[in-house]
């Protein structure tokens, strides 16, 4: 059998625990039998990150900037317990945070919708993608407790030492708390452009929501930047693509979302995106069915599953138990990267193969064959839980059928 050829490599970022185990299974069963796979391999497993003082993570992000397409396995973000478990030199930072900072990217999270799994909101027949601005606001804040009798002010000092002051609150009658947050125009502009480009890429409407009626300078700046960039750079492109951009208040967006049928991208400020993406993930079903792509403003893509390394399953795997974890989100990370590589290289065969992986996966799920986590969610009558390897074998058979091989 002739394998599908590739011209440019995909940046492959391997990871940790159960997802690392599934990573190899997916490659061996679904990819390597069909494609003469070209990847530039980076092992982001915690052992290797520790060995290289995390340089490997930086290298993998730079490779993504060079080649434009990456696929990433879930990785451990170390905490105190991992320090001893892996005998770490340092509590290395989250690889996702490092990669996001180097690529200046925005994360888009989209659920995989499939017949037989009804979202908690049954009118949601199409996926809702949440785009989260991953810079600033309360995630880079400065907070203080304030004693009774104090006065708190905002002070900005310019280059010449001149101060501008504004009263935050006079704490004459009670102690309390204050918080200073910031954002920068350059980051908001990147976020806006990335969202507009992504909407054009997937041909879906884009919503942006904040609270500019209350936050007349801060949130209003976000609204203005989105609006200016849209009017000057994207309006015509959106019209041509038959899609819409609009701004609305965050509470209105929440209410509209509940009544919607889905099928759009919702751009959120950092905190709103943090909250709404977990709400959407749960409402659509399972973490095992949520994909994630990091997109840079200059059009570089890094695909991954939204879930972590599924630690409990890994410990059971080490005891010799057969795997039951759900590989779907990781499969879609691979198919997303393969489709994008095919598209960028004008490699129609590769792009079609990426689509075939997704079609085959959905078809197997819709035939009632699924991993254990989906069983309770599925309303198919003939549903049946299978092991991860059996599930992958069923998908591989279906891919062969689709490709006529
Ligand atoms: P998690 O790995 O997403 O797992 C949480 C729980 O959700 C699992 O224990 C499992 O529940 C269920 N689950 C998630 N994905 C599943 C799948 N594919 N198939 C079946 N069940 C699945 O999150 P976590 O336990 O909070 O974090 C574990 C490690 O992952 C941590 O070290 C964390 O740093 C890392 N992490 C990495 C990323 C990333 O690389 N993007 C993201 C998040 C977390 P049951 O055990 O009940 O079956
Ligand atoms: Mg969250």
Short mmCIF file of C-alpha atoms and ligand atoms in Angstrom, two decimals:
data_model
loop_
_atom_site.label_atom_id
_atom_site.label_comp_id
_atom_site.label_asym_id
_atom_site.label_seq_id
_atom_site.Cartn_x
_atom_site.Cartn_y
_atom_site.Cartn_z
CA UNK A 1 0.00 0.00 0.00
CA UNK A 2 1.28 3.44 -1.00
CA UNK A 3 1.53 5.74 2.03
CA UNK A 4 0.53 9.41 1.91
CA UNK A 5 3.57 11.64 1.55
CA UNK A 6 4.40 14.82 3.44
CA UNK A 7 6.69 17.67 2.40
CA UNK A 8 6.99 19.78 5.57
CA UNK A 9 7.21 18.30 9.07
CA UNK A 10 4.68 18.71 11.86
CA UNK A 11 6.24 19.68 15.18
CA UNK A 12 5.47 16.76 17.51
CA UNK A 13 5.47 17.50 21.25
CA UNK A 14 5.27 14.32 23.29
CA UNK A 15 4.03 14.44 26.88
CA UNK A 16 3.33 12.58 30.10
CA UNK A 17 1.49 9.72 31.80
CA UNK A 18 -1.68 8.21 30.27
CA UNK A 19 -1.74 10.64 27.38
CA UNK A 20 1.84 9.65 26.51
CA UNK A 21 0.72 6.03 26.41
CA UNK A 22 -2.25 6.93 24.19
CA UNK A 23 -0.02 9.12 22.01
CA UNK A 24 1.99 6.10 20.90
CA UNK A 25 -1.13 3.98 20.45
CA UNK A 26 -2.74 6.65 18.24
CA UNK A 27 0.38 7.03 16.11
CA UNK A 28 0.87 3.29 15.71
CA UNK A 29 -2.76 2.49 14.95
CA UNK A 30 -4.18 5.52 13.14
CA UNK A 31 -1.33 7.47 11.57
CA UNK A 32 1.77 5.43 10.72
CA UNK A 33 -0.07 2.72 8.72
CA UNK A 34 -1.40 5.39 6.35
CA UNK A 35 1.14 8.24 6.26
CA UNK A 36 4.85 8.47 5.63
CA UNK A 37 4.90 10.68 8.72
CA UNK A 38 7.39 13.53 8.92
CA UNK A 39 7.66 15.14 12.33
CA UNK A 40 10.25 17.13 14.19
CA UNK A 41 10.06 15.39 17.56
CA UNK A 42 10.33 17.17 20.92
CA UNK A 43 9.93 15.16 24.09
CA UNK A 44 8.12 17.46 26.53
CA UNK A 45 7.75 14.66 29.07
CA UNK A 46 8.72 15.90 32.52
CA UNK A 47 11.88 13.75 32.64
CA UNK A 48 13.26 15.39 29.51
CA UNK A 49 12.19 18.89 30.57
CA UNK A 50 14.06 18.40 33.83
CA UNK A 51 17.11 17.03 32.01
CA UNK A 52 17.27 20.01 29.63
CA UNK A 53 16.37 22.67 32.22
CA UNK A 54 13.14 23.13 30.22
CA UNK A 55 15.10 24.27 27.13
CA UNK A 56 13.25 21.57 25.15
CA UNK A 57 9.96 23.41 25.68
CA UNK A 58 11.42 26.66 24.36
CA UNK A 59 12.93 24.82 21.38
CA UNK A 60 9.59 23.20 20.55
CA UNK A 61 7.82 26.57 20.59
CA UNK A 62 10.47 28.07 18.30
CA UNK A 63 10.11 25.09 15.96
CA UNK A 64 6.37 25.79 15.83
CA UNK A 65 7.11 29.35 14.79
CA UNK A 66 9.35 27.98 12.06
CA UNK A 67 7.13 25.21 10.66
CA UNK A 68 3.70 26.67 11.48
CA UNK A 69 1.97 23.49 12.71
CA UNK A 70 2.42 21.52 15.93
CA UNK A 71 0.60 18.77 17.79
CA UNK A 72 1.05 18.51 21.54
CA UNK A 73 0.41 15.74 24.06
CA UNK A 74 -0.77 16.70 27.55
CA UNK A 75 2.05 17.40 29.97
CA UNK A 76 2.45 17.55 33.75
CA UNK A 77 2.64 21.01 35.27
CA UNK A 78 4.81 20.29 38.31
CA UNK A 79 3.62 20.98 41.84
CA UNK A 80 5.21 20.08 45.19
CA UNK A 81 4.21 16.40 44.92
CA UNK A 82 5.78 16.11 41.44
CA UNK A 83 9.06 17.55 42.75
CA UNK A 84 9.60 14.38 44.79
CA UNK A 85 7.89 11.99 42.36
CA UNK A 86 10.24 13.06 39.51
CA UNK A 87 13.17 14.27 41.61
CA UNK A 88 13.06 17.66 39.86
CA UNK A 89 15.79 20.31 39.90
CA UNK A 90 13.18 23.05 39.83
CA UNK A 91 9.40 23.43 39.76
CA UNK A 92 9.33 23.97 35.99
CA UNK A 93 6.63 26.25 34.62
CA UNK A 94 3.62 25.02 32.71
CA UNK A 95 4.79 24.13 29.17
CA UNK A 96 1.54 25.51 27.79
CA UNK A 97 2.24 28.85 29.45
CA UNK A 98 5.79 28.92 28.05
CA UNK A 99 4.66 28.01 24.52
CA UNK A 100 1.78 30.50 24.63
CA UNK A 101 4.12 33.30 25.70
CA UNK A 102 6.63 32.56 22.90
CA UNK A 103 3.92 32.27 20.23
CA UNK A 104 1.86 35.20 21.62
CA UNK A 105 -1.07 32.91 20.98
CA UNK A 106 -4.75 32.67 21.76
CA UNK A 107 -6.35 29.39 22.82
CA UNK A 108 -9.53 28.25 21.07
CA UNK A 109 -11.38 25.39 22.78
CA UNK A 110 -14.03 23.50 20.84
CA UNK A 111 -16.10 20.50 21.92
CA UNK A 112 -16.42 17.52 19.60
CA UNK A 113 -20.13 17.03 19.08
CA UNK A 114 -21.46 13.64 18.14
CA UNK A 115 -24.88 12.01 17.71
CA UNK A 116 -25.97 10.12 20.81
CA UNK A 117 -24.42 12.58 23.27
CA UNK A 118 -26.86 15.39 23.97
CA UNK A 119 -25.45 18.52 25.63
CA UNK A 120 -27.03 19.61 28.91
CA UNK A 121 -28.53 22.40 26.82
CA UNK A 122 -30.27 20.38 24.15
CA UNK A 123 -30.62 23.28 21.68
CA UNK A 124 -26.81 23.32 21.29
CA UNK A 125 -26.63 21.30 18.11
CA UNK A 126 -23.34 22.89 16.97
CA UNK A 127 -20.13 23.40 18.93
CA UNK A 128 -19.41 26.67 20.72
CA UNK A 129 -15.76 27.68 20.58
CA UNK A 130 -14.41 29.75 23.45
CA UNK A 131 -11.41 32.01 22.65
CA UNK A 132 -9.70 33.12 25.82
CA UNK A 133 -7.39 36.12 25.96
CA UNK A 134 -4.44 34.64 27.81
CA UNK A 135 -2.71 37.79 29.04
CA UNK A 136 -3.15 40.11 32.01
CA UNK A 137 -6.20 41.16 34.05
CA UNK A 138 -6.47 39.35 37.40
CA UNK A 139 -3.89 36.74 36.31
CA UNK A 140 -1.17 39.40 36.62
CA UNK A 141 -2.67 41.44 39.44
CA UNK A 142 -1.31 43.19 42.48
CA UNK A 143 -3.44 42.90 45.59
CA UNK A 144 -3.31 44.41 49.06
CA UNK A 145 -5.22 44.27 52.30
CA UNK A 146 -6.01 47.74 53.58
CA UNK A 147 -6.32 48.70 57.24
CA UNK A 148 -9.18 50.82 58.52
CA UNK A 149 -8.28 54.51 58.35
CA UNK A 150 -6.14 54.23 55.20
CA UNK A 151 -6.74 55.83 51.81
CA UNK A 152 -5.97 53.89 48.62
CA UNK A 153 -5.06 55.62 45.36
CA UNK A 154 -4.01 54.65 41.84
CA UNK A 155 -0.74 56.39 40.96
CA UNK A 156 0.78 56.51 37.47
CA UNK A 157 4.24 58.05 37.09
CA UNK A 158 5.34 59.24 33.64
CA UNK A 159 8.89 59.28 32.22
CA UNK A 160 9.56 62.71 33.78
CA UNK A 161 8.38 61.69 37.22
CA UNK A 162 5.01 63.47 37.04
CA UNK A 163 2.31 61.66 38.96
CA UNK A 164 -1.37 61.25 38.14
CA UNK A 165 -3.49 60.10 41.07
CA UNK A 166 -7.01 58.80 41.43
CA UNK A 167 -8.78 57.80 44.60
CA UNK A 168 -9.73 54.13 44.75
CA UNK A 169 -11.37 54.24 48.15
CA UNK A 170 -11.21 56.00 51.47
CA UNK A 171 -11.13 53.25 54.09
CA UNK A 172 -12.06 55.57 57.00
CA UNK A 173 -14.86 53.38 58.30
CA UNK A 174 -13.67 49.85 57.58
CA UNK A 175 -10.65 47.79 56.59
CA UNK A 176 -10.82 46.15 53.18
CA UNK A 177 -9.03 45.01 50.03
CA UNK A 178 -7.77 46.50 46.78
CA UNK A 179 -6.55 45.08 43.49
CA UNK A 180 -4.55 46.55 40.61
CA UNK A 181 -4.87 44.96 37.17
CA UNK A 182 -3.55 45.89 33.74
CA UNK A 183 -3.56 44.98 30.11
CA UNK A 184 -1.58 46.24 27.15
CA UNK A 185 -2.87 47.42 23.78
CA UNK A 186 -0.42 45.25 21.82
CA UNK A 187 -1.73 42.09 23.46
CA UNK A 188 -5.38 43.04 22.98
CA UNK A 189 -4.64 43.84 19.32
CA UNK A 190 -2.99 40.43 18.79
CA UNK A 191 -5.92 38.75 20.48
CA UNK A 192 -8.43 40.59 18.29
CA UNK A 193 -6.57 39.82 15.03
CA UNK A 194 -6.15 36.16 15.99
CA UNK A 195 -9.89 35.88 16.67
CA UNK A 196 -10.83 37.57 13.39
CA UNK A 197 -8.43 35.33 11.43
CA UNK A 198 -9.67 32.21 13.16
CA UNK A 199 -13.32 33.10 12.45
CA UNK A 200 -12.44 33.50 8.77
CA UNK A 201 -10.51 30.22 8.86
CA UNK A 202 -13.43 28.18 10.22
CA UNK A 203 -16.14 30.42 8.68
CA UNK A 204 -18.08 31.04 11.88
CA UNK A 205 -19.51 34.20 13.45
CA UNK A 206 -17.43 35.90 16.12
CA UNK A 207 -18.82 37.40 19.31
CA UNK A 208 -16.85 39.53 21.72
CA UNK A 209 -18.26 40.48 25.08
CA UNK A 210 -17.07 42.57 28.03
CA UNK A 211 -18.61 44.99 30.52
CA UNK A 212 -17.88 48.41 29.01
CA UNK A 213 -20.95 50.04 30.55
CA UNK A 214 -19.43 49.60 34.00
CA UNK A 215 -15.72 49.58 33.12
CA UNK A 216 -15.72 52.71 30.99
CA UNK A 217 -11.94 52.86 30.41
CA UNK A 218 -10.64 49.32 30.86
CA UNK A 219 -13.25 47.13 29.20
CA UNK A 220 -14.08 49.95 26.83
CA UNK A 221 -10.53 49.82 25.47
CA UNK A 222 -11.03 46.15 24.58
CA UNK A 223 -14.27 46.99 22.80
CA UNK A 224 -12.70 49.89 20.87
CA UNK A 225 -9.66 47.88 19.78
CA UNK A 226 -11.83 45.04 18.49
CA UNK A 227 -14.09 47.51 16.73
CA UNK A 228 -11.29 49.54 15.08
CA UNK A 229 -9.44 46.47 13.83
CA UNK A 230 -12.67 44.98 12.51
CA UNK A 231 -13.70 48.15 10.66
CA UNK A 232 -10.23 48.75 9.19
CA UNK A 233 -9.03 45.25 8.39
CA UNK A 234 -11.75 42.62 8.46
CA UNK A 235 -15.16 44.05 7.62
CA UNK A 236 -15.01 43.25 3.91
CA UNK A 237 -13.44 39.84 4.45
CA UNK A 238 -16.25 38.94 6.85
CA UNK A 239 -18.90 40.10 4.37
CA UNK A 240 -17.29 38.01 1.65
CA UNK A 241 -17.19 34.96 3.91
CA UNK A 242 -20.82 35.49 4.93
CA UNK A 243 -20.00 35.71 8.63
CA UNK A 244 -20.72 38.35 11.27
CA UNK A 245 -18.78 40.04 14.06
CA UNK A 246 -20.56 41.76 16.92
CA UNK A 247 -19.85 43.12 20.36
CA UNK A 248 -22.29 42.71 23.22
CA UNK A 249 -22.27 42.93 27.01
CA UNK A 250 -20.95 39.84 28.78
CA UNK A 251 -24.24 39.17 30.60
CA UNK A 252 -26.16 39.45 27.33
CA UNK A 253 -23.69 37.03 25.71
CA UNK A 254 -24.27 34.50 28.50
CA UNK A 255 -28.04 34.73 28.11
CA UNK A 256 -27.87 34.53 24.32
CA UNK A 257 -25.57 31.54 24.49
CA UNK A 258 -28.02 29.56 26.58
CA UNK A 259 -30.72 30.22 23.97
CA UNK A 260 -28.49 29.64 20.94
CA UNK A 261 -27.95 26.61 18.74
CA UNK A 262 -24.15 27.02 18.89
CA UNK A 263 -21.86 27.19 15.88
CA UNK A 264 -19.92 30.37 16.71
CA UNK A 265 -16.76 31.64 18.36
CA UNK A 266 -17.05 33.56 21.59
CA UNK A 267 -14.03 35.73 22.36
CA UNK A 268 -13.64 36.29 26.09
CA UNK A 269 -11.43 38.34 28.33
CA UNK A 270 -9.05 36.24 30.41
CA UNK A 271 -11.27 35.54 33.43
CA UNK A 272 -14.48 35.16 31.42
CA UNK A 273 -12.71 32.64 29.18
CA UNK A 274 -11.40 30.68 32.16
CA UNK A 275 -14.92 30.35 33.57
CA UNK A 276 -16.88 29.94 30.34
CA UNK A 277 -14.60 27.30 28.84
CA UNK A 278 -15.16 24.98 31.82
CA UNK A 279 -18.90 25.66 31.68
CA UNK A 280 -18.98 24.84 27.96
CA UNK A 281 -16.82 21.72 28.40
CA UNK A 282 -19.12 20.29 31.04
CA UNK A 283 -22.31 21.30 29.26
CA UNK A 284 -21.19 19.60 26.05
CA UNK A 285 -20.30 16.34 27.80
CA UNK A 286 -16.81 15.29 28.71
CA UNK A 287 -13.28 16.65 28.99
CA UNK A 288 -12.29 13.71 26.84
CA UNK A 289 -14.20 15.34 23.98
CA UNK A 290 -12.74 18.86 24.12
CA UNK A 291 -10.07 20.00 21.68
CA UNK A 292 -7.87 23.01 21.94
CA UNK A 293 -5.75 24.94 19.47
CA UNK A 294 -3.28 27.70 20.18
CA UNK A 295 -3.17 30.19 17.29
CA UNK A 296 -0.64 33.01 16.93
CA UNK A 297 -1.55 36.33 15.28
CA UNK A 298 0.71 35.44 12.33
CA UNK A 299 -1.08 32.15 11.72
CA UNK A 300 0.90 29.41 13.49
CA UNK A 301 -1.12 26.54 14.99
CA UNK A 302 -0.53 24.19 17.92
CA UNK A 303 -3.20 21.51 18.41
CA UNK A 304 -3.87 19.58 21.61
CA UNK A 305 -6.50 17.94 23.80
CA UNK A 306 -7.94 20.25 26.45
CA UNK A 307 -7.63 17.65 29.20
CA UNK A 308 -4.57 16.76 31.28
CA UNK A 309 -2.48 13.63 31.53
CA UNK A 310 -5.29 11.52 33.13
CA UNK A 311 -3.09 10.57 36.09
CA UNK A 312 -5.39 8.09 37.85
CA UNK A 313 -5.66 6.00 34.70
CA UNK A 314 -1.86 6.06 34.33
CA UNK A 315 -1.28 4.64 37.80
CA UNK A 316 -3.71 1.83 36.96
CA UNK A 317 -1.84 1.31 33.68
CA UNK A 318 1.42 0.92 35.63
CA UNK A 319 -0.25 -1.84 37.63
CA UNK A 320 -0.90 -3.65 34.37
CA UNK A 321 -4.51 -2.69 33.78
CA UNK A 322 -5.72 -2.43 30.19
CA UNK A 323 -6.36 1.18 29.12
CA UNK A 324 -9.91 2.58 29.14
CA UNK A 325 -9.10 6.29 28.74
CA UNK A 326 -10.77 8.27 25.98
CA UNK A 327 -8.35 9.12 23.13
CA UNK A 328 -10.81 11.24 21.07
CA UNK A 329 -9.51 14.72 21.97
CA UNK A 330 -5.92 13.62 21.30
CA UNK A 331 -6.96 12.00 18.01
CA UNK A 332 -8.56 15.31 16.98
CA UNK A 333 -5.37 17.14 17.93
CA UNK A 334 -3.52 14.94 15.42
CA UNK A 335 -6.21 15.26 12.75
CA UNK A 336 -6.32 19.03 13.23
CA UNK A 337 -2.57 19.32 12.75
CA UNK A 338 -2.62 16.96 9.75
CA UNK A 339 -5.46 18.88 8.07
CA UNK A 340 -3.71 22.21 8.64
CA UNK A 341 -0.35 20.85 7.36
CA UNK A 342 -2.15 19.55 4.28
CA UNK A 343 -3.90 22.86 3.72
CA UNK A 344 -0.72 24.96 4.12
CA UNK A 345 1.30 22.66 1.85
CA UNK A 346 -1.46 22.28 -0.77
CA UNK A 347 -1.31 18.57 -0.04
CA UNK A 348 -4.90 17.54 -0.76
CA UNK A 349 -4.27 13.88 0.04
CA UNK A 350 -2.93 14.71 3.50
CA UNK A 351 -5.81 17.09 4.19
CA UNK A 352 -8.32 14.43 3.12
CA UNK A 353 -6.61 11.94 5.43
CA UNK A 354 -7.04 14.34 8.39
CA UNK A 355 -10.74 14.58 7.56
CA UNK A 356 -10.99 10.79 7.24
CA UNK A 357 -9.59 10.33 10.77
CA UNK A 358 -12.34 12.57 12.15
CA UNK A 359 -15.09 11.04 10.05
CA UNK A 360 -14.02 7.55 11.11
CA UNK A 361 -13.87 8.50 14.81
CA UNK A 362 -17.35 10.05 14.76
CA UNK A 363 -18.74 7.12 12.81
CA UNK A 364 -17.41 4.60 15.35
CA UNK A 365 -18.86 6.66 18.24
CA UNK A 366 -22.20 6.96 16.47
CA UNK A 367 -22.29 3.20 15.92
CA UNK A 368 -22.35 2.84 19.73
CA UNK A 369 -18.71 1.88 20.27
CA UNK A 370 -17.06 4.15 22.86
CA UNK A 371 -14.81 4.36 25.91
CA UNK A 372 -16.19 3.98 29.43
CA UNK A 373 -16.38 7.70 30.26
CA UNK A 374 -18.90 8.30 27.45
CA UNK A 375 -21.23 5.44 28.33
CA UNK A 376 -23.24 7.37 30.92
CA UNK A 377 -23.55 10.34 28.57
CA UNK A 378 -24.66 8.44 25.50
CA UNK A 379 -28.33 7.88 24.74
CA UNK A 380 -27.70 5.30 22.02
CA UNK A 381 -29.53 2.04 22.70
CA UNK A 382 -26.80 -0.26 21.42
CA UNK A 383 -23.97 1.54 23.26
CA UNK A 384 -21.03 -0.53 24.39
CA UNK A 385 -17.84 0.33 26.31
CA UNK A 386 -14.59 -0.95 24.83
CA UNK A 387 -10.91 -0.66 25.78
CA UNK A 388 -8.83 2.13 24.28
CA UNK A 389 -6.98 -0.25 21.94
CA UNK A 390 -10.24 -1.80 20.68
CA UNK A 391 -11.68 1.64 20.08
CA UNK A 392 -8.59 2.65 18.05
CA UNK A 393 -8.71 -0.58 16.05
CA UNK A 394 -12.33 0.13 15.11
CA UNK A 395 -11.36 3.61 13.94
CA UNK A 396 -8.41 2.29 11.92
CA UNK A 397 -10.72 -0.17 10.15
CA UNK A 398 -13.10 2.64 9.34
CA UNK A 399 -10.28 4.86 8.00
CA UNK A 400 -9.22 2.04 5.66
CA UNK A 401 -12.80 1.78 4.47
CA UNK A 402 -13.08 5.54 3.85
CA UNK A 403 -9.77 5.68 1.99
CA UNK A 404 -10.77 2.59 0.03
CA UNK A 405 -7.66 0.70 1.14
P1 LIG B 1 -7.06 15.54 33.78
O1 LIG B 1 -5.82 14.83 33.42
O2 LIG B 1 -7.77 16.22 32.67
O3 LIG B 1 -8.01 14.50 34.47
C1 LIG B 1 -9.09 14.81 35.30
C2 LIG B 1 -10.08 13.65 35.30
O4 LIG B 1 -10.95 13.79 34.18
C3 LIG B 1 -9.42 12.28 35.13
O5 LIG B 1 -8.98 11.77 36.34
C4 LIG B 1 -10.54 11.50 34.48
O6 LIG B 1 -11.52 11.13 35.45
C5 LIG B 1 -11.17 12.54 33.59
N1 LIG B 1 -10.57 12.56 32.23
C6 LIG B 1 -9.87 13.57 31.66
N2 LIG B 1 -9.50 13.23 30.42
C7 LIG B 1 -9.94 11.98 30.21
C8 LIG B 1 -9.85 11.07 29.13
N3 LIG B 1 -9.21 11.39 28.00
N4 LIG B 1 -10.43 9.85 29.25
C9 LIG B 1 -11.08 9.52 30.37
N5 LIG B 1 -11.19 10.33 31.42
C10 LIG B 1 -10.63 11.55 31.36
O7 LIG B 1 -6.75 16.68 34.88
P2 LIG B 1 -5.98 16.67 36.28
O8 LIG B 1 -6.17 15.34 36.96
O9 LIG B 1 -6.36 17.89 36.94
O10 LIG B 1 -4.43 16.80 35.88
C11 LIG B 1 -3.56 15.71 35.68
C12 LIG B 1 -2.21 16.23 35.17
O11 LIG B 1 -2.40 16.84 33.91
C13 LIG B 1 -1.60 17.29 36.07
O12 LIG B 1 -0.23 16.99 36.28
C14 LIG B 1 -1.75 18.59 35.31
O13 LIG B 1 -0.65 19.44 35.51
C15 LIG B 1 -1.79 18.13 33.88
N6 LIG B 1 -2.59 18.97 32.95
C16 LIG B 1 -2.05 19.23 31.73
C17 LIG B 1 -2.77 19.94 30.78
C18 LIG B 1 -2.14 20.16 29.44
O14 LIG B 1 -1.06 19.70 29.16
N7 LIG B 1 -2.80 20.86 28.57
C19 LIG B 1 -4.05 20.40 31.08
C20 LIG B 1 -4.59 20.11 32.34
C21 LIG B 1 -3.86 19.39 33.27
P3 LIG B 1 -11.55 9.69 36.18
O15 LIG B 1 -10.20 9.50 36.81
O16 LIG B 1 -12.66 9.89 37.16
O17 LIG B 1 -11.84 8.66 35.14
MG1 LIG B 2 -10.93 27.23 34.31
#
